[in-house]
Short mmCIF file of C-alpha atoms in Angstrom, two decimals:
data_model
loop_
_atom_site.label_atom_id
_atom_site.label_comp_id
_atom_site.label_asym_id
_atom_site.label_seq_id
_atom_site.Cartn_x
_atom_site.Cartn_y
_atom_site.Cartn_z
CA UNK A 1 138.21 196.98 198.91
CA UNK A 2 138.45 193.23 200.07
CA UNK A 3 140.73 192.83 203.47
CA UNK A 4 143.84 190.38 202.53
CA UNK A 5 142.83 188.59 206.05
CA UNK A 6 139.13 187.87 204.48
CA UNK A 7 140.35 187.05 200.56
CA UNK A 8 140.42 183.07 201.31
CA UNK A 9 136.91 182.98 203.11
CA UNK A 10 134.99 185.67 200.78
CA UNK A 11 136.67 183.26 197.76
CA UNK A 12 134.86 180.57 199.46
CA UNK A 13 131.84 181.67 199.84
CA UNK A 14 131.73 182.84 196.29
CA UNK A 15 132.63 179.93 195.38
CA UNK A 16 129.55 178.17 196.46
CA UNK A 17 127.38 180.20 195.74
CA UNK A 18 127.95 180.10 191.97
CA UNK A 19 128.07 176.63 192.37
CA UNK A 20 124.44 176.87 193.53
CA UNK A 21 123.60 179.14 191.20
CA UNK A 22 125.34 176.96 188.27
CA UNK A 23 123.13 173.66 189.55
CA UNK A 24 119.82 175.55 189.62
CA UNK A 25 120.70 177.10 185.94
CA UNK A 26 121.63 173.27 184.62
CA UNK A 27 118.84 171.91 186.07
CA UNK A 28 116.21 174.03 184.38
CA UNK A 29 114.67 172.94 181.09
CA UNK A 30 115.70 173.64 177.71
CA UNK A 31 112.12 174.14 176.50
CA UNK A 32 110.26 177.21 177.71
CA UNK A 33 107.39 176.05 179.57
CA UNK A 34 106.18 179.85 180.07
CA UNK A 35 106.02 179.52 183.77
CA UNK A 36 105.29 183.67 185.12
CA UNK A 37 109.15 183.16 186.66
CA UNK A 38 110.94 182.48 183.62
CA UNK A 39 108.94 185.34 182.03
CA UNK A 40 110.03 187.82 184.46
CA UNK A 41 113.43 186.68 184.22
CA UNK A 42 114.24 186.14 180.75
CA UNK A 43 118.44 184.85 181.99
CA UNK A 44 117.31 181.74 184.14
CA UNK A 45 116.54 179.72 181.48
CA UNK A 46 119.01 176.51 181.12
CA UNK A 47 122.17 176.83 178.92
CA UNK A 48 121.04 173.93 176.41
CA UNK A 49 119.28 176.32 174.21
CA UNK A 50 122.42 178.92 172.91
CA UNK A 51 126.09 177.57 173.38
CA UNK A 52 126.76 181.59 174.30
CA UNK A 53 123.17 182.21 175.97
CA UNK A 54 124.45 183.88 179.57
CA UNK A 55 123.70 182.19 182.64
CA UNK A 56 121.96 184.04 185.19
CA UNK A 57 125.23 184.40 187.59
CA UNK A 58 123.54 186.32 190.52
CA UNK A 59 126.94 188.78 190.09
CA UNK A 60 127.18 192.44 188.84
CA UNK A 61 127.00 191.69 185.34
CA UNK A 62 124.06 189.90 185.84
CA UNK A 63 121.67 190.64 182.97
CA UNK A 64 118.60 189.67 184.86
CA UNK A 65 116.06 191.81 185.95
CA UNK A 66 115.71 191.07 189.24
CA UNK A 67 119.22 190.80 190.05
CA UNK A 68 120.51 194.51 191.49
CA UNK A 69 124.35 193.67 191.53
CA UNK A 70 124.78 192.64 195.11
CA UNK A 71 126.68 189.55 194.23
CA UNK A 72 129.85 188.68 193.49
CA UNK A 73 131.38 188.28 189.58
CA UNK A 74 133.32 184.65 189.65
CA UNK A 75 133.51 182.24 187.05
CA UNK A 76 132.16 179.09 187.31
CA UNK A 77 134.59 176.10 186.83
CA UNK A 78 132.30 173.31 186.05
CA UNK A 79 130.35 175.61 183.23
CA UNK A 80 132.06 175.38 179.29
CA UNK A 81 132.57 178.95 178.34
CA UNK A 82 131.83 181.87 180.60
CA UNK A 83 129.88 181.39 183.11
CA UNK A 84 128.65 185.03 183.01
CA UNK A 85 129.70 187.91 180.02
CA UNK A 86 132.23 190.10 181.90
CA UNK A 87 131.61 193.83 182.06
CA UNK A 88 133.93 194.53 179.17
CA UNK A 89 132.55 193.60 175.58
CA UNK A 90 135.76 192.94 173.76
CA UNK A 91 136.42 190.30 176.56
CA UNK A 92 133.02 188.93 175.56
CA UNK A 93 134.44 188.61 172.31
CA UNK A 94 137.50 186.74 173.02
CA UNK A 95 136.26 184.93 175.80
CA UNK A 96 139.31 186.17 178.02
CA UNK A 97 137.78 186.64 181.27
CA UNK A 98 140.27 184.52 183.49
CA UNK A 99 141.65 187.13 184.54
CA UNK A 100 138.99 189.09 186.15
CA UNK A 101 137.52 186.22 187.49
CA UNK A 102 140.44 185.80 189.61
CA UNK A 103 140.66 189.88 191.35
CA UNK A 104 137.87 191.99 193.06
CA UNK A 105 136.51 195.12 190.36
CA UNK A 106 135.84 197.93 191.12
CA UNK A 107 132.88 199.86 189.07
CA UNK A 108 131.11 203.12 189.79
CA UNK A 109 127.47 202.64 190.18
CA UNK A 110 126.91 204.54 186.82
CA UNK A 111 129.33 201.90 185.06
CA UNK A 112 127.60 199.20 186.47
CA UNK A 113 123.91 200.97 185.58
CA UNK A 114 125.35 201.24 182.08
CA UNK A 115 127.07 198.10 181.50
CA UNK A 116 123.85 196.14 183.46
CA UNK A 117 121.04 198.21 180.62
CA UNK A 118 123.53 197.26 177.70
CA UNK A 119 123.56 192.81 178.94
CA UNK A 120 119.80 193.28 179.46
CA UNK A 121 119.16 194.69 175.92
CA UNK A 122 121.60 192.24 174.61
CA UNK A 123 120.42 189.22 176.09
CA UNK A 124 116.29 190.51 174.87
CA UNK A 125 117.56 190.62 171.62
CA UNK A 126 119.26 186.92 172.03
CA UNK A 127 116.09 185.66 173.97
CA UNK A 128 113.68 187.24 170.80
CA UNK A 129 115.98 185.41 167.98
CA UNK A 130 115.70 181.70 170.40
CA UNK A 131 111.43 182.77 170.04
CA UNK A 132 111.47 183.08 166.32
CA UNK A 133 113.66 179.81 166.25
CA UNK A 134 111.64 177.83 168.11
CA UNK A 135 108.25 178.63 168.23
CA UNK A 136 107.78 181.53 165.54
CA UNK A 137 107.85 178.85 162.45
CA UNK A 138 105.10 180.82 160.58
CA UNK A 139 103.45 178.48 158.64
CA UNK A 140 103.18 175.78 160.68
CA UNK A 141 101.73 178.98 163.20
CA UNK A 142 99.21 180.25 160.98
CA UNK A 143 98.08 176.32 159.59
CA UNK A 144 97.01 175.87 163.26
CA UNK A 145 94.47 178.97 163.22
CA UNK A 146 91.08 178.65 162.12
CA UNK A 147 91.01 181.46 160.32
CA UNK A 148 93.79 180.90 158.22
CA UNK A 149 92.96 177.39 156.83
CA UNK A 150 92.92 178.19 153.24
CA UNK A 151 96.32 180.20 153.45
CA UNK A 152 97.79 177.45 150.58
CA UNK A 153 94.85 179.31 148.02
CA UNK A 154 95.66 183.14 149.08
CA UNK A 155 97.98 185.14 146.93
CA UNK A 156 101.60 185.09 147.98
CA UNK A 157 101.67 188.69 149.10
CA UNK A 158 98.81 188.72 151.29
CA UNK A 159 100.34 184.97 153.14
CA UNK A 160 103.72 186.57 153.73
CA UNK A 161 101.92 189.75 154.99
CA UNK A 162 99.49 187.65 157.11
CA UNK A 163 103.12 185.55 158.41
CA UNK A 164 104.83 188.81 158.96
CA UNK A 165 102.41 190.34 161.29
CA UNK A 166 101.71 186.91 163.37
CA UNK A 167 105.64 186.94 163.57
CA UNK A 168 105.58 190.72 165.10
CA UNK A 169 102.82 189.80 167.40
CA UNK A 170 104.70 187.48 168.95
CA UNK A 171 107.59 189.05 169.20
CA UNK A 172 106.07 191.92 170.91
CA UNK A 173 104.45 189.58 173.01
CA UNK A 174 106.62 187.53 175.28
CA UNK A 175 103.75 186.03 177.03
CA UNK A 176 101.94 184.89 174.41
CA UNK A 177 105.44 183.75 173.25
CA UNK A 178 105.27 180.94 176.53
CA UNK A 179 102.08 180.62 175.84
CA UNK A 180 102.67 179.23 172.52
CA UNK A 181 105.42 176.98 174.00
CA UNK A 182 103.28 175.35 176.86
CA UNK A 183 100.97 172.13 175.09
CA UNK A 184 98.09 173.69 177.46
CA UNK A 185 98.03 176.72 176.65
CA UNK A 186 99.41 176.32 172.72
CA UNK A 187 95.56 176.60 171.45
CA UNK A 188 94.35 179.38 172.88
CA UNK A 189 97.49 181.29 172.44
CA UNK A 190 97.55 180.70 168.63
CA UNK A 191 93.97 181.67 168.64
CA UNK A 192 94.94 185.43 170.37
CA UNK A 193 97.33 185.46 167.81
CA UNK A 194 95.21 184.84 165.07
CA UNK A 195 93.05 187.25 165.54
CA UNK A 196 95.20 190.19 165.99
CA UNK A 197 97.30 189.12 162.78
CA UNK A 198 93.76 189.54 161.14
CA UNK A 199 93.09 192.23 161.65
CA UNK A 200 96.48 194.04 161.48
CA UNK A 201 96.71 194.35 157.57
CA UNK A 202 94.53 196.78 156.14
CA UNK A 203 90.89 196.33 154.70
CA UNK A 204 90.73 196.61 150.77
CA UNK A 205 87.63 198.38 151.22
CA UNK A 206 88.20 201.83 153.06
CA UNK A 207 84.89 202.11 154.89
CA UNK A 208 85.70 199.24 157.19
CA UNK A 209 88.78 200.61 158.08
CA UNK A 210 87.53 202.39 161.57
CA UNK A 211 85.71 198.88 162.20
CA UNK A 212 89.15 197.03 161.71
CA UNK A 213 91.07 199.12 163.79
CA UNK A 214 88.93 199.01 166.62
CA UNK A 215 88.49 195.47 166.26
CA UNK A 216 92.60 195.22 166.29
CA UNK A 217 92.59 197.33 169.17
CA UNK A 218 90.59 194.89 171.37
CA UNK A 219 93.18 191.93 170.19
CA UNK A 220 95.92 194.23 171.63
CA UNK A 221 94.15 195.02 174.86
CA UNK A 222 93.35 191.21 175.67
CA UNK A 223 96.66 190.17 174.45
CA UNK A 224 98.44 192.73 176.57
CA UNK A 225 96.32 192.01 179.51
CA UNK A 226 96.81 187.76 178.97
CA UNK A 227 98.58 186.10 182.44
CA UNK A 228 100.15 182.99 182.59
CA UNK A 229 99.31 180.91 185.89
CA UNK A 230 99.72 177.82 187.36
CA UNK A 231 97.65 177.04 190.74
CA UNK A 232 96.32 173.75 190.52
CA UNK A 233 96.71 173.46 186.89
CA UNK A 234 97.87 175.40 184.10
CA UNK A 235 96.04 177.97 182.44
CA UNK A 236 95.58 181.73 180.86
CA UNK A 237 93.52 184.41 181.87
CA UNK A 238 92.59 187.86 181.57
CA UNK A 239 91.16 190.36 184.61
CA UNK A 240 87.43 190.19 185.89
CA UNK A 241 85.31 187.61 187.22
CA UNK A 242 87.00 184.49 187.66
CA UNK A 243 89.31 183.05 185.32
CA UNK A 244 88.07 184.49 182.04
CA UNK A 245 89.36 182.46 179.24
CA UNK A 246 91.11 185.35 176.69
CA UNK A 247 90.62 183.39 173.59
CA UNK A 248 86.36 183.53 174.45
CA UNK A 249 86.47 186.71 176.14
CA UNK A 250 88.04 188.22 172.66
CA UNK A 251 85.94 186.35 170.70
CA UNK A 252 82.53 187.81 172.31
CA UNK A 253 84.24 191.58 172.46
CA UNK A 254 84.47 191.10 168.93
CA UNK A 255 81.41 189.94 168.00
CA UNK A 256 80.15 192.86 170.40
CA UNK A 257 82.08 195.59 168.28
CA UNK A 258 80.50 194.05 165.51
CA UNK A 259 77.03 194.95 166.54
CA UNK A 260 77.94 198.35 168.02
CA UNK A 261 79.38 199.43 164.29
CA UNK A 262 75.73 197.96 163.57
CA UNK A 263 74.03 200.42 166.00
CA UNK A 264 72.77 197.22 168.19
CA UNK A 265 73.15 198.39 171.16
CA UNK A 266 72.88 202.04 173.01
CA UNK A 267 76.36 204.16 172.57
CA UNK A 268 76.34 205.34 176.07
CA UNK A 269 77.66 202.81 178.52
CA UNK A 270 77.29 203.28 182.43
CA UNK A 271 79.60 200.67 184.15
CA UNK A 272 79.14 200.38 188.14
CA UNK A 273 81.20 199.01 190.54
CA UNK A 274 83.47 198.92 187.80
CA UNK A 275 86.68 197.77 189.37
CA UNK A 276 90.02 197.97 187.19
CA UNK A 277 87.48 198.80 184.50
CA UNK A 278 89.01 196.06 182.27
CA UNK A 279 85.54 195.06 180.91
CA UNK A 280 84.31 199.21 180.16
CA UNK A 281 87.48 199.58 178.45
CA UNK A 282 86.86 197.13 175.70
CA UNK A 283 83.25 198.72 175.34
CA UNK A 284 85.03 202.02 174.55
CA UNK A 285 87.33 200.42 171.70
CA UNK A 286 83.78 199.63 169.92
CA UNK A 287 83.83 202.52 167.43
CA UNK A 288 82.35 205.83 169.06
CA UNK A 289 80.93 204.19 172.78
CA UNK A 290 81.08 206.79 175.69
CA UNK A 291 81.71 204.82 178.81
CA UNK A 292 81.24 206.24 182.43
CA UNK A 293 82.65 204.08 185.08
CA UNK A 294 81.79 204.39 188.92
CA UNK A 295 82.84 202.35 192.05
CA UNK A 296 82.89 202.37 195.55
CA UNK A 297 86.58 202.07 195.64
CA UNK A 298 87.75 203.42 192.08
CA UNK A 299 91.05 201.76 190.62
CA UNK A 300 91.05 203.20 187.54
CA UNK A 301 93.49 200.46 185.93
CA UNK A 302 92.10 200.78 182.46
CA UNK A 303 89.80 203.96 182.11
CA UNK A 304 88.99 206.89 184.91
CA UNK A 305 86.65 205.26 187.26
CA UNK A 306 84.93 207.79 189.92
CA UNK A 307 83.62 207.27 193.20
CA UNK A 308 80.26 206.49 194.08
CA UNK A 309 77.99 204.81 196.73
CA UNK A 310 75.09 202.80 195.73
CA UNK A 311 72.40 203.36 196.67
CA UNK A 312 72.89 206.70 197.57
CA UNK A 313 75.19 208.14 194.44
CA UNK A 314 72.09 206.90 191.55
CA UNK A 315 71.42 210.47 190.87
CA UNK A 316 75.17 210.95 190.12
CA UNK A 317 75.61 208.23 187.74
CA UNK A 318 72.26 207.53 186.45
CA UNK A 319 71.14 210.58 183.76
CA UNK A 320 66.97 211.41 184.05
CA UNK A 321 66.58 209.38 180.55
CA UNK A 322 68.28 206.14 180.56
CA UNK A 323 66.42 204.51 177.24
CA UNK A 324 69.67 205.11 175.61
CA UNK A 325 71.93 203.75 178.00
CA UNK A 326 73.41 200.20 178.33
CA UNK A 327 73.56 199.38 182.14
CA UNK A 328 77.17 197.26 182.64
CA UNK A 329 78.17 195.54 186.22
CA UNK A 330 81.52 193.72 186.62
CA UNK A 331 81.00 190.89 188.99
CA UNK A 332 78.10 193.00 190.78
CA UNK A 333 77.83 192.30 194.77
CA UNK A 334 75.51 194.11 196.72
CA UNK A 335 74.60 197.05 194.80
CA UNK A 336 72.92 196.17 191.34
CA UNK A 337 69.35 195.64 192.45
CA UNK A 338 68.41 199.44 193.83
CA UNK A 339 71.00 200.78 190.67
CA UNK A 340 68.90 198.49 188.17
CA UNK A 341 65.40 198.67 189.67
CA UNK A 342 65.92 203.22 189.23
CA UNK A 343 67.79 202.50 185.97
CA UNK A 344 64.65 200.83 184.35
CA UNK A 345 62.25 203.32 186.09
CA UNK A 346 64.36 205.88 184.05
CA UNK A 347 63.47 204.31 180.78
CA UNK A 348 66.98 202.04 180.39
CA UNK A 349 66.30 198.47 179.15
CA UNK A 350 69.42 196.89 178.41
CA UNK A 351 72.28 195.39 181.00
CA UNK A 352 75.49 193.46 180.49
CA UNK A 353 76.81 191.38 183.54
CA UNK A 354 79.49 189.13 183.97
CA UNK A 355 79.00 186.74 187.01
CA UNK A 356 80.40 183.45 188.61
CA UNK A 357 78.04 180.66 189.02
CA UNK A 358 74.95 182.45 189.01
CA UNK A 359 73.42 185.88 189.41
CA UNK A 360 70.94 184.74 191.97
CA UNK A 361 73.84 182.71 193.84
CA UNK A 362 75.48 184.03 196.99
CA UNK A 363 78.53 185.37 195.29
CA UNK A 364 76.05 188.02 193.90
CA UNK A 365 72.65 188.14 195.35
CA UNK A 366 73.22 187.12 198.73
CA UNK A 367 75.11 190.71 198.95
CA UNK A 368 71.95 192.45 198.11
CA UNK A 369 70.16 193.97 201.10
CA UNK A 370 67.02 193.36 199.43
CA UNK A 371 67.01 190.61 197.23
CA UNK A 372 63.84 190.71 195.51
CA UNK A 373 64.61 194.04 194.44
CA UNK A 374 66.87 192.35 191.97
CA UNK A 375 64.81 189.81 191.02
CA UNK A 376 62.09 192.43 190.25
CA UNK A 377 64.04 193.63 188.25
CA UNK A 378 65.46 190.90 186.53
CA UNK A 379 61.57 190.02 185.66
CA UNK A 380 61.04 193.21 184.21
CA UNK A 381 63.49 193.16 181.56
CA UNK A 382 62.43 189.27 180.88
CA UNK A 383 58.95 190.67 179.84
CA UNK A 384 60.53 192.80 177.61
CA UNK A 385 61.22 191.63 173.65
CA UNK A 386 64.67 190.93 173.49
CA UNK A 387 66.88 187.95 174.51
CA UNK A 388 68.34 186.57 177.75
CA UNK A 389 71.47 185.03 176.78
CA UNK A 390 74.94 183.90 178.38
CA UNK A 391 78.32 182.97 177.24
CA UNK A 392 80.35 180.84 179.61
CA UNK A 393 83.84 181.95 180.03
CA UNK A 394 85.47 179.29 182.15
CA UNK A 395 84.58 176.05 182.63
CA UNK A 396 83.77 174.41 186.16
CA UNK A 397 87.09 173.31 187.78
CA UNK A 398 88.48 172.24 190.90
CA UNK A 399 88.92 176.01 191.57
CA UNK A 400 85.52 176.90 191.34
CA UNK A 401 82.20 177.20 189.01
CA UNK A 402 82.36 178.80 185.68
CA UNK A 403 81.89 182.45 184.64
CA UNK A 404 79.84 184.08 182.51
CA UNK A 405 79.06 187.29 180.47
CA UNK A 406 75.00 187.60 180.85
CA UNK A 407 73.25 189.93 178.39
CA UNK A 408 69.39 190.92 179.26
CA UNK A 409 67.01 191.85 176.99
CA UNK A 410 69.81 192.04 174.18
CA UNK A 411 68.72 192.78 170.11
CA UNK A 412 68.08 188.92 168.66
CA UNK A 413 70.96 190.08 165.90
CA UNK A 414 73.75 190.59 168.84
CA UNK A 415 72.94 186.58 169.68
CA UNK A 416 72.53 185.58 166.29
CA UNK A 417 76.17 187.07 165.35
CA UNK A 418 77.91 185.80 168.26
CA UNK A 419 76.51 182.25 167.26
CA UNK A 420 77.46 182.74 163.44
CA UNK A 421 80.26 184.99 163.11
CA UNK A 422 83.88 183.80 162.07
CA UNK A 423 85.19 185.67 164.89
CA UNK A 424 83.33 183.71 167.37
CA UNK A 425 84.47 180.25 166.64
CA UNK A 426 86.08 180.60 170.54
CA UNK A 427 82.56 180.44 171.92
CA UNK A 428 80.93 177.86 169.28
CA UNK A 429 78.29 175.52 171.85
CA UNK A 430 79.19 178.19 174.95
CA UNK A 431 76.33 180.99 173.74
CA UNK A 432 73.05 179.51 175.36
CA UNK A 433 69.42 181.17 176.51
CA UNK A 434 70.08 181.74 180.27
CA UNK A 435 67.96 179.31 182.03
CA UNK A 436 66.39 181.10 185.30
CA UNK A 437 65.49 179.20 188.71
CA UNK A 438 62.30 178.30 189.81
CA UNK A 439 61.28 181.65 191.52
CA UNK A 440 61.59 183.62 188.88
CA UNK A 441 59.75 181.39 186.06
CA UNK A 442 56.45 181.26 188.95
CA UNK A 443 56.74 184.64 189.72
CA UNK A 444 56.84 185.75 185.56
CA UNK A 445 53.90 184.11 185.34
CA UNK A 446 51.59 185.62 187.94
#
């Protein structure tokens, strides 16, 4: 209950602080610019976009997220129309809120809860129509895809299909939503989005169905798992080694679950020091792959990850016969060389790496406590008959080299694929033989 000797300076007081609060609402731009604050609260945006769009008033009606009804409800003088919705719909309605803008309210917290869940779900729903309004125009979406070029020569049913789904995806997908509304980001975005509204509609021919879904299934994991950030410059990413561009990430985990369907590579999958597991888990969306993940310090973000010491937990994660296991290390530092070197002696032949700069750099191999032991074994599955290939994920930057996904002594056909199928546009002059330092060509040679 407010003290009659306190009204005039607690009026004051709210007074300019919705003030403030009005400024730093006006002052924001009408166009989403998909910055990770105006994502997390979907209110701040400016009022140019909806004449009734609320304003994020900082008060208990407050239909952001972040705000937890500690302020004040006031009206704002210098704003047309509410400043903020009151608490009571059919005032929302009429627009008669002078009144309560003028006394102190009481509400019980579960009111408040109530009220608070029902503005939030409101204001979503407003925030998703402004999305398909200004960014969800779906041809002009899917004429900017590669993929869907022809779209003028497919049959009417199968464009409004294809339209429909890119319009869900986004929809679903707030991030990508900013994404799409940021010039930087735009491409890559509509890419992600491309991709997934591909392979949402089913396959006329039933046996590629499993192949579709799992392939649909890795759009949704990468989509889900795209971040928006801004530190130096603009740009998107997904989790792992660096700043893994999504739109070539996807594009090589789909030409990956091409070649598993294809039985190119072993369906038993040993990840180590497999952090957040982000990398294992697309693996295990390829059709039937059996992933095992181990780390020091297990996060278990995406799949189960158990804890292990290398060298001394091999036995644990490595079975007796390895020859048909695919060996896979996240950003490896420190351990891979003793874990690779047994894994080969075991019969395995295959491993799948994702690195910054270069394996043999100090981000990776200057953790090794024996670095020849990695190199040994680096030379041992060069003599082999498959390829040595990398994709580059990022490109060099101000913020550091670029990243890579590494694949030694890989099937010819996993290369070929990733340089020739449609879904691997993304990484079109980025798939290249890994070139090896000095060391290792003189010592190959001996």
């Amino acid at each position: 209950m407010m003290l009659p000797g306190n009204s005039q300076k607690q009026s004051q007081q709210r007074n300019e602080q919705t003030e403030s609060s009005g400024q730093q609402a006006s002052g924001t731009s009408a166009q989403l610019t998909g910055s990770v604050t105006r994502l997390q609260h979907l209110g701040s945006g400016g009022g140019n976009e909806e004449p009734d769009q609320p304003q994020h008033t900082l008060g208990l009606n407050c239909h952001v997220d972040s705000c937890h009804g500690v302020c004040k409800l006031r009206q704002s003088s210098h704003i047309d129309g509410p400043a903020d919705w009151s608490l009571n719909p059919e005032a929302n309605s009429t627009g008669d809120t002078g009144a309560t803008s003028k006394q102190s309210l009481l509400f019980t917290p579960s009111t408040h809860l109530r009220h608070r869940q029902t503005g939030i779900t409101t204001h979503k729903a407003k925030f998703r129509r402004h999305l398909e309004r200004k960014f969800l125009k779906a041809e002009n979406l899917l004429r900017l895809s590669s993929f869907i070029g022809n779209s003028d020569y497919m049959p009417s049913t199968r464009r409004q299909a294809l339209e429909a789904a890119a319009c869900s995806c986004v929809l679903n997908h707030l991030n990508i939503a900013y994404c799409l509304a940021d010039p930087e980001t735009k491409a890559a975005a509509t890419k992600l989005v491309s991709l997934y509204t591909l392979y949402s509609l089913p396959h006329s021919d039933d046996s590629q169905e499993p192949k579709r879904k799992s392939k649909k299934a890795l759009c949704e994991l990468v989509i889900d798992n795209t971040k928006y950030f801004h530190i130096i410059f603009t740009y998107i990413a997904v989790p792992g080694c660096g700043r893994l561009k999504p739109e070539r990430f996807l594009a090589v985990m789909l030409s990956l679950c091409e070649s598993a369907y294809q039985d190119a590579f072993p369906k038993t999958v040993i990840g180590i020091g497999s952090g957040q597991a982000f990398l294992e888990k697309c693996f295990s969306l390829m059709g039937d792959i059996n992933v095992k993940c181990y780390d020091k310090e297990p996060l278990t973000n995406f799949l189960p990850v158990e804890q292990a010491e290398f060298p001394k937990d091999i036995d644990k994660c490595l079975p007796d016969d390895c020859s048909h296991c695919l060996l896979v290390s996240a950003y490896p530092q420190g351990y891979l060389g003793p874990v690779l070197s047994e894994f080969i002696r075991r019969g395995g032949e295959m491993l799948c790496t994702t690195i910054e700069n270069d394996l043999f750099s100090d981000m990776h191999e200057g953790y090794e406590d024996d670095p020849e032991v990695l190199r040994d074994g680096i030379r041992q599955l060069r003599n082999k008959n498959g390829e040595c290939f990398e994709v580059e994920l990022t490109d060099y930057t101000l913020m550091g080299p670029p990243s890579s996904i590494q694949f030694y002594n890989w099937p010819s056909s996993v290369k070929q694929l990733m340089l020739d199928s449609h879904d691997s546009s993304a990484i079109n002059g980025y798939c290249v033989d890994i070139v090896f330092p000095q060391f290792l060509e003189s010592s190959s040679d001996e």
